[in-house]
Coordinates of C-alpha atoms and ligand atoms in Angstrom, one line a residue:
M1 CA 17.4 5.8 -8.6
T2 CA 14.6 6.5 -6.1
E3 CA 15.8 8.5 -3.2
Q4 CA 16.4 6.5 0.0
T5 CA 16.2 8.5 3.2
E6 CA 17.7 7.5 6.5
K7 CA 16.6 9.2 9.7
N8 CA 18.9 8.7 12.6
G9 CA 18.2 8.2 16.2
M10 CA 14.9 9.6 17.4
S11 CA 13.7 10.2 13.9
R12 CA 10.4 11.4 12.6
R13 CA 10.0 8.1 10.9
R14 CA 10.4 6.3 14.2
L15 CA 8.0 8.5 15.9
L16 CA 5.5 7.9 13.1
G17 CA 6.1 4.2 13.4
T18 CA 5.6 4.3 17.1
A19 CA 2.4 6.4 17.0
G20 CA 1.1 4.0 14.3
A21 CA 2.0 1.0 16.4
A22 CA 0.1 2.4 19.3
G23 CA -2.9 2.9 17.1
A24 CA -2.8 -0.6 15.9
A25 CA -2.6 -1.9 19.4
G26 CA -5.9 -0.2 20.1
L27 CA -4.4 2.7 22.2
V28 CA -5.9 6.2 21.8
V29 CA -3.3 8.3 20.0
G30 CA -4.0 12.0 20.5
G31 CA -4.4 14.0 23.6
A32 CA -2.9 12.4 26.7
G33 CA -2.5 9.0 24.9
G34 CA -0.5 10.7 22.1
A35 CA 1.7 12.5 24.4
F36 CA 2.4 9.2 26.3
A37 CA 3.3 7.4 23.1
T38 CA 5.6 10.2 22.0
Q39 CA 7.3 10.2 25.4
A40 CA 7.7 6.4 25.3
A41 CA 9.3 6.7 21.9
R42 CA 11.8 9.3 23.2
D43 CA 12.8 7.1 26.1
R44 CA 13.7 4.2 23.8
P45 CA 17.4 3.7 23.1
A46 CA 18.7 4.7 19.7
P47 CA 18.7 1.8 17.1
L48 CA 22.0 -0.1 16.7
T49 CA 22.0 0.6 12.9
G50 CA 20.1 2.7 10.5
V51 CA 18.8 -0.3 8.6
G52 CA 15.3 -0.2 10.0
T53 CA 14.8 3.5 9.6
R54 CA 15.5 3.7 5.9
T55 CA 12.6 4.6 3.7
V56 CA 12.0 4.3 -0.1
P57 CA 9.0 6.5 -1.1
F58 CA 6.1 4.6 -2.6
H59 CA 4.9 7.5 -4.8
G60 CA 6.8 8.8 -7.8
K61 CA 7.1 8.7 -11.5
H62 CA 8.3 5.1 -11.5
Q63 CA 7.2 2.4 -9.0
A64 CA 9.6 1.7 -6.1
G65 CA 11.5 -1.6 -6.2
I66 CA 12.9 -1.3 -9.7
A67 CA 15.9 1.1 -9.7
D68 CA 16.4 0.9 -5.9
P69 CA 19.0 -1.5 -4.5
A70 CA 17.6 -5.0 -3.9
Q71 CA 16.8 -5.6 -0.3
A72 CA 17.8 -8.4 2.0
C73 CA 14.4 -10.1 1.9
G74 CA 12.1 -10.5 -1.0
H75 CA 8.7 -12.1 -1.7
L76 CA 7.4 -12.6 -5.2
L77 CA 3.8 -13.3 -5.5
A78 CA 1.4 -13.9 -8.4
L79 CA -2.3 -14.0 -8.1
D80 CA -5.2 -14.9 -10.4
L81 CA -8.5 -13.0 -10.3
A82 CA -11.3 -15.0 -8.8
P83 CA -14.1 -16.1 -11.1
G84 CA -16.5 -13.2 -11.5
A85 CA -13.9 -10.5 -10.4
D86 CA -14.2 -7.8 -13.0
R87 CA -12.4 -4.6 -13.9
K88 CA -14.1 -2.7 -11.1
A89 CA -13.1 -5.3 -8.5
A90 CA -9.5 -5.2 -9.8
A91 CA -9.5 -1.4 -9.6
A92 CA -10.7 -1.5 -6.0
L93 CA -8.0 -4.1 -5.1
L94 CA -5.2 -2.0 -6.7
R95 CA -6.5 1.0 -4.7
R96 CA -6.4 -0.9 -1.4
W97 CA -3.0 -2.3 -2.2
S98 CA -1.5 1.0 -3.2
A99 CA -2.8 2.7 0.0
T100 CA -1.4 -0.1 2.2
A101 CA 2.0 -0.1 0.4
A102 CA 2.3 3.6 0.7
D103 CA 1.6 3.5 4.5
L104 CA 4.0 0.6 5.0
A105 CA 6.8 2.3 3.0
A106 CA 6.4 5.4 5.1
G107 CA 6.6 3.4 8.3
D108 CA 2.9 3.9 9.2
V109 CA 0.5 1.2 10.3
P110 CA -2.2 0.8 7.6
K111 CA -5.8 1.4 8.6
G112 CA -7.4 -1.8 10.0
D113 CA -4.1 -3.6 10.4
D114 CA -4.3 -5.6 13.6
T115 CA -1.6 -8.2 12.8
G116 CA 1.1 -6.6 14.9
V117 CA 3.7 -8.4 12.9
A118 CA 6.2 -5.5 12.5
L119 CA 5.1 -3.2 15.3
D120 CA 8.6 -2.7 16.6
A121 CA 10.4 -2.2 13.3
G122 CA 10.8 0.8 11.1
P123 CA 10.1 0.7 7.3
S124 CA 13.4 -1.0 6.6
S125 CA 13.6 0.1 2.9
L126 CA 10.3 -1.6 2.2
T127 CA 9.1 -1.5 -1.4
V128 CA 6.0 -3.1 -2.9
T129 CA 5.7 -3.2 -6.7
F130 CA 2.6 -4.2 -8.7
G131 CA 2.4 -5.7 -12.2
F132 CA -0.2 -7.2 -14.7
G133 CA 0.2 -10.5 -16.5
R134 CA -1.1 -11.2 -20.0
T135 CA -4.2 -13.0 -18.8
F136 CA -5.3 -10.0 -16.7
F137 CA -6.4 -8.1 -19.8
D138 CA -8.8 -10.8 -21.0
R139 CA -10.3 -11.3 -17.6
T140 CA -11.1 -7.6 -17.1
G141 CA -12.3 -6.9 -20.7
L142 CA -9.2 -4.8 -21.4
A143 CA -7.7 -7.0 -24.2
D144 CA -7.4 -3.9 -26.4
K145 CA -5.1 -2.3 -23.9
R146 CA -2.7 -5.2 -23.6
P147 CA 0.7 -4.0 -24.7
A148 CA 2.4 -5.8 -27.6
A149 CA 5.5 -6.1 -25.4
L150 CA 3.5 -8.5 -23.2
E151 CA 3.5 -11.2 -25.9
P152 CA 4.5 -14.7 -24.4
L153 CA 8.2 -15.3 -24.0
P154 CA 9.5 -17.9 -26.5
S155 CA 10.5 -21.2 -25.2
F156 CA 14.2 -22.0 -24.8
T157 CA 15.9 -25.4 -25.1
A158 CA 17.1 -25.3 -21.5
D159 CA 13.7 -24.6 -20.1
A160 CA 12.2 -27.1 -17.6
L161 CA 9.2 -24.9 -16.6
D162 CA 6.6 -25.7 -14.1
A163 CA 3.4 -23.9 -15.4
K164 CA 1.9 -23.8 -11.9
R165 CA 4.7 -21.6 -10.7
G166 CA 4.7 -19.3 -13.7
D167 CA 2.6 -16.4 -15.2
G168 CA -0.4 -15.1 -13.3
D169 CA -3.0 -12.2 -13.7
L170 CA -1.3 -10.0 -11.1
W171 CA 2.2 -9.8 -9.7
V172 CA 3.5 -8.3 -6.5
Q173 CA 7.2 -7.9 -5.6
I174 CA 7.9 -7.1 -2.0
G175 CA 11.4 -6.2 -0.7
A176 CA 12.6 -5.1 2.7
D177 CA 15.8 -5.3 4.7
D178 CA 14.0 -7.0 7.6
P179 CA 12.2 -10.4 7.2
L180 CA 9.3 -9.5 9.5
V181 CA 8.7 -6.2 7.7
A182 CA 8.7 -8.1 4.4
F183 CA 6.4 -10.8 5.8
H184 CA 4.1 -8.2 7.2
A185 CA 3.6 -6.5 3.8
L186 CA 3.1 -9.9 2.2
R187 CA 0.4 -10.9 4.8
L188 CA -1.5 -7.6 4.3
I189 CA -1.4 -7.8 0.6
Q190 CA -2.7 -11.4 0.7
K191 CA -5.4 -10.6 3.2
Q192 CA -6.5 -7.6 1.1
A193 CA -6.8 -9.7 -2.0
G194 CA -9.9 -11.0 -0.2
D195 CA -12.5 -12.5 -2.6
T196 CA -11.0 -10.7 -5.6
A197 CA -7.8 -12.6 -6.2
R198 CA -6.2 -15.9 -5.1
T199 CA -2.5 -16.6 -4.8
R200 CA -1.2 -18.6 -7.7
W201 CA 2.4 -18.9 -6.6
Q202 CA 4.8 -17.4 -4.1
M203 CA 8.6 -17.4 -4.0
N204 CA 10.8 -16.1 -1.2
G205 CA 14.3 -14.9 -1.6
F206 CA 17.1 -13.1 0.1
N207 CA 20.3 -11.1 -0.4
R208 CA 23.1 -10.0 1.8
T209 CA 22.0 -8.0 4.8
P210 CA 23.1 -4.3 4.6
G211 CA 26.0 -3.8 6.9
A212 CA 27.1 -7.4 6.8
T213 CA 30.2 -6.6 4.8
G214 CA 33.0 -4.3 5.9
K215 CA 32.3 -1.9 3.1
P216 CA 29.3 -1.5 0.7
M217 CA 29.9 -3.8 -2.2
T218 CA 28.1 -5.7 -5.0
G219 CA 26.3 -8.7 -3.7
R220 CA 27.2 -12.4 -4.2
N221 CA 24.9 -15.1 -5.5
L222 CA 24.8 -18.7 -4.2
M223 CA 27.6 -19.8 -6.6
G224 CA 29.8 -17.4 -4.7
Q225 CA 30.2 -14.9 -7.6
I226 CA 29.9 -11.2 -7.3
D227 CA 26.7 -10.6 -9.3
G228 CA 25.4 -7.3 -10.6
T229 CA 28.6 -5.5 -11.5
N230 CA 27.8 -4.6 -15.1
N231 CA 24.1 -3.7 -14.6
P232 CA 22.9 -0.5 -16.2
K233 CA 23.4 2.3 -13.6
P234 CA 20.8 5.0 -12.9
S235 CA 23.5 7.5 -13.6
D236 CA 24.0 6.2 -17.2
S237 CA 22.6 8.6 -19.9
D238 CA 20.6 5.7 -21.5
F239 CA 19.4 4.2 -18.2
D240 CA 15.8 5.4 -18.5
A241 CA 15.5 4.6 -22.2
R242 CA 16.7 1.0 -21.5
I243 CA 14.6 0.3 -18.4
F244 CA 11.4 2.4 -18.6
V245 CA 8.7 3.0 -21.1
P246 CA 9.1 6.6 -22.3
E247 CA 7.1 9.0 -20.1
D248 CA 5.8 10.8 -23.2
S249 CA 4.6 7.6 -24.9
G250 CA 1.1 8.7 -24.1
D251 CA -0.2 5.3 -23.1
W252 CA -1.0 3.8 -19.7
M253 CA 2.4 2.2 -19.5
A254 CA 4.2 5.5 -19.6
G255 CA 7.0 5.5 -17.0
G256 CA 6.5 1.7 -16.5
S257 CA 8.7 -1.2 -17.1
Y258 CA 8.5 -4.9 -17.9
A259 CA 9.6 -7.6 -15.4
V260 CA 10.8 -11.0 -16.6
V261 CA 10.8 -13.3 -13.6
R262 CA 12.6 -16.7 -13.8
R263 CA 13.2 -19.2 -11.0
I264 CA 16.6 -20.5 -12.0
R265 CA 17.9 -23.5 -10.0
M266 CA 21.6 -23.7 -9.6
L267 CA 23.2 -27.2 -9.9
L268 CA 25.4 -26.4 -7.0
D269 CA 26.8 -29.9 -6.4
S270 CA 28.2 -30.0 -10.0
W271 CA 29.3 -26.4 -9.8
D272 CA 31.2 -27.0 -6.6
H273 CA 33.2 -29.8 -8.3
L274 CA 34.7 -27.4 -10.7
S275 CA 38.1 -26.0 -9.9
L276 CA 38.3 -22.2 -9.1
E277 CA 40.0 -21.7 -12.4
R278 CA 37.2 -23.4 -14.4
Q279 CA 34.5 -21.6 -12.5
E280 CA 36.2 -18.2 -13.3
K281 CA 36.5 -19.2 -17.0
V282 CA 32.8 -20.1 -17.1
I283 CA 31.8 -16.6 -15.9
G284 CA 34.8 -14.6 -17.3
R285 CA 35.4 -12.8 -14.0
R286 CA 37.5 -13.6 -10.9
K287 CA 35.5 -15.1 -8.0
S288 CA 37.4 -13.2 -5.2
D289 CA 36.8 -9.7 -6.4
G290 CA 34.7 -9.9 -9.5
A291 CA 37.5 -8.4 -11.8
P292 CA 37.2 -9.4 -15.5
L293 CA 39.7 -11.9 -16.7
S294 CA 40.8 -9.3 -19.2
G295 CA 42.4 -7.4 -16.3
G296 CA 41.8 -4.6 -13.8
T297 CA 39.4 -4.4 -10.9
E298 CA 35.7 -5.2 -10.6
T299 CA 34.7 -2.0 -12.3
T300 CA 37.2 -2.0 -15.1
P301 CA 35.4 -2.2 -18.5
V302 CA 35.6 -5.7 -19.9
D303 CA 37.9 -6.1 -22.9
L304 CA 36.3 -8.9 -24.9
N305 CA 39.1 -8.8 -27.5
K306 CA 42.0 -9.2 -25.1
I307 CA 44.3 -12.2 -25.9
G308 CA 45.9 -13.9 -22.9
E309 CA 49.5 -15.0 -22.5
D310 CA 48.7 -18.5 -23.9
G311 CA 47.4 -16.9 -27.1
S312 CA 43.7 -17.6 -26.4
L313 CA 40.9 -15.1 -25.6
A314 CA 41.2 -13.9 -22.0
I315 CA 37.4 -14.1 -21.8
A316 CA 36.5 -17.4 -23.3
G317 CA 34.1 -17.7 -26.3
D318 CA 31.4 -19.3 -24.1
A319 CA 32.1 -17.2 -21.0
H320 CA 28.8 -15.9 -19.5
I321 CA 29.7 -12.2 -19.6
R322 CA 30.8 -12.4 -23.2
V323 CA 27.6 -14.1 -24.4
A324 CA 25.3 -11.9 -22.2
A325 CA 27.1 -8.6 -22.9
P326 CA 25.2 -5.8 -24.8
E327 CA 28.1 -5.8 -27.4
S328 CA 27.2 -9.4 -28.3
N329 CA 23.5 -8.7 -28.5
R330 CA 23.1 -5.5 -30.6
G331 CA 23.0 -3.4 -27.4
A332 CA 20.2 -5.5 -25.7
A333 CA 20.4 -4.8 -22.0
M334 CA 18.3 -5.2 -18.8
L335 CA 18.5 -4.3 -15.2
R336 CA 19.0 -7.5 -13.2
R337 CA 17.6 -7.2 -9.6
A338 CA 17.5 -10.7 -8.2
F339 CA 17.0 -12.5 -5.0
S340 CA 18.7 -15.8 -4.0
Y341 CA 16.4 -18.6 -2.8
H342 CA 16.9 -21.8 -0.8
D343 CA 13.8 -24.1 -0.5
G344 CA 15.5 -27.0 1.2
F345 CA 16.5 -30.2 -0.6
L346 CA 15.3 -32.3 -3.5
D347 CA 14.8 -36.1 -3.4
D348 CA 18.4 -36.7 -4.6
G349 CA 19.7 -34.7 -1.7
S350 CA 20.8 -31.7 -3.8
P351 CA 20.0 -28.2 -2.6
D352 CA 16.8 -26.7 -4.1
A353 CA 18.5 -23.3 -4.4
G354 CA 19.3 -20.7 -7.0
L355 CA 18.3 -17.3 -8.2
L356 CA 14.9 -15.6 -8.4
F357 CA 16.0 -13.7 -11.5
V358 CA 14.1 -10.5 -12.1
A359 CA 15.1 -8.5 -15.2
W360 CA 13.7 -5.0 -15.9
Q361 CA 13.6 -3.4 -19.3
A362 CA 11.5 -1.0 -21.4
D363 CA 10.7 -3.9 -23.8
P364 CA 11.5 -7.6 -23.2
R365 CA 11.7 -8.1 -27.0
R366 CA 14.8 -5.8 -26.9
G367 CA 16.1 -6.9 -23.5
F368 CA 15.7 -10.4 -22.0
V369 CA 14.5 -12.3 -25.1
P370 CA 17.5 -11.8 -27.5
V371 CA 20.0 -12.2 -24.6
Q372 CA 18.4 -15.4 -23.3
R373 CA 18.3 -16.7 -26.9
K374 CA 22.0 -16.2 -27.2
L375 CA 22.7 -17.7 -23.7
D376 CA 20.6 -20.7 -24.6
R377 CA 22.9 -21.4 -27.6
G378 CA 26.3 -20.8 -26.2
D379 CA 26.6 -20.0 -22.5
G380 CA 29.1 -22.1 -20.5
L381 CA 27.1 -21.4 -17.4
S382 CA 23.9 -22.9 -18.7
R383 CA 25.2 -26.5 -17.9
F384 CA 24.9 -25.5 -14.2
L385 CA 21.4 -24.0 -14.4
R386 CA 17.8 -25.1 -14.7
H387 CA 15.1 -22.5 -15.6
E388 CA 12.2 -23.9 -13.6
S389 CA 9.6 -21.2 -13.9
S390 CA 8.9 -18.1 -16.0
A391 CA 6.6 -15.1 -16.1
L392 CA 6.4 -11.7 -17.7
F393 CA 4.6 -8.7 -16.2
A394 CA 3.7 -5.2 -17.4
V395 CA 4.6 -3.0 -14.4
P396 CA 2.9 0.4 -14.8
G397 CA 4.5 3.7 -13.8
G398 CA 4.4 5.1 -10.3
C399 CA 1.4 7.1 -9.0
A400 CA 0.9 10.4 -7.1
Q401 CA -0.4 10.6 -3.5
D402 CA -4.1 10.7 -4.6
E403 CA -3.8 7.9 -7.2
Y404 CA -3.3 4.2 -7.2
V405 CA -1.0 2.0 -9.3
G406 CA -2.6 1.0 -12.6
Q407 CA -5.3 3.7 -12.4
R408 CA -4.6 4.9 -15.9
L409 CA -5.3 1.4 -17.2
L410 CA -8.3 0.6 -15.1
E411 CA -10.0 4.0 -15.4
G412 CA -8.6 5.2 -18.7
Ligands
LIG501 C1 18.9 -13.5 -19.9 C2 19.7 -12.9 -19.1 C3 20.5 -13.5 -18.0 C4 20.3 -14.6 -17.3 C5 19.1 -15.6 -17.4 C6 21.4 -14.7 -16.3 C7 21.5 -15.7 -15.4 C8 22.5 -15.8 -14.4 N1 23.7 -15.0 -14.4 C9 24.5 -15.4 -13.3 C10 25.7 -14.8 -12.9 C11 26.3 -13.7 -13.5 N2 25.8 -12.9 -14.5 C12 26.7 -11.9 -14.8 C13 26.6 -10.9 -15.8 C14 25.5 -10.8 -16.6 N3 24.4 -11.7 -16.8 C15 23.5 -11.2 -17.7 C16 22.3 -11.7 -18.1 C17 21.8 -12.9 -17.6 N4 22.2 -13.7 -16.6 C18 24.1 -10.0 -18.2 C19 23.4 -9.1 -19.2 C20 25.3 -9.7 -17.5 C21 26.2 -8.6 -17.7 C22 27.2 -8.9 -18.9 C23 28.1 -7.7 -19.1 O1 27.7 -6.8 -19.8 O2 29.3 -7.8 -18.7 C24 27.8 -12.0 -13.9 C25 29.0 -11.1 -13.8 C26 28.9 -9.9 -13.0 C27 27.9 -8.9 -13.5 O3 28.2 -8.1 -14.4 O4 26.8 -8.9 -12.9 C28 27.5 -13.1 -13.1 C29 28.4 -13.6 -11.9 C30 23.8 -16.5 -12.7 C31 24.3 -17.2 -11.5 C32 22.6 -16.7 -13.4 C33 21.6 -17.7 -13.2 C34 21.3 -18.3 -12.0
LIG502 FE1 24.1 -13.4 -15.6

């Protein structure tokens, strides 16, 4: 997991943020102006919580926003290259985006940013993650570099996909624990796309705010379930092998990962009509604390063979966690790092709400695809879900300070 740092009280990060903010406001930072800004920062009261001061480094062997905890606010954005935008233009865009993302993640104000949107806030665990869709490679003359793992996802019987909200040449995932910080990053990324790329679709999501619960715990989704318990953990010995393309693979995707993005609407009105007992049977876990129905607490390993007092399987044959488990899918696994969404109401009055499901894996043909195939056939939860959009992106490895994301592809 990427290291998260928190700097308390009058931290360096806050000072950086303040100095940068002054710069953005057109003040002269340096000399007397710089001293003034620093003094003003010192005079400010300490923040109420550390949420705003947390940083996730942009640079590293993997991109940020994959193995890091999902933040409270998320924006997912796909763009298509504008007609005539070539490989050189794409490289310049990735260079601009990487520089901006690095500045924002560090709590600095990017050069030329006069928006003022997040002047008062710290970096708030901001991450910006970049990926390439299938079509990117044809448009930039790089078809021979397109990874086999980027082959189109198969269709599933439960799909009700809206093509306008799927796929895309480029993908950006933004996460932050503050909505204005997340919006600020989104705004700059969109502005910097300039004439090179146009937004194809955008989705906005959220998770629980850090500190909202009495103790740190796995988040809940909009069905009320604790969701994320049995995710691969960075401390697992096979975590890297499952989630990242091997660093010694020798190709431009070394250290990268593949993101499957699905907008999955929850049929909440139908779900809410189920009794608590039925809801728990559909998932295979208790709603209150996430404990598996085979017994124990949230983190107790699931016993798929356990027979209950009534002589039937404690975790039903079509329970979501049975059908999705690696044991039922020849070891296939993925890291689920989702955001909830709520986009108002549909014509029939039902909530347009659900999950922006983002699954990370070293190869979707050994992660999402076999698991979703199995879920499509026999998951009790699927009656309450609609997969409304779908996309797959190749997300390159991270970059060093003097590099930009995707450089090995675009200049290799
Ligand atoms: C193709 C993969 C998956 C899709 C699509 C999916 C959708 C989805 N899941 C929930 C709620 C829960 N899922 C849980 C566990 C779980 N889900 C998947 C895969 C997909 N889910 C896996 C691989 C697992 C882990 C299985 C295991 O090994 O035990 C859980 C239980 C808690 C947990 O472990 O996270 C819940 C709850 C929803 C609501 C949803 C679509 C909207
Ligand atoms: Fe699931």
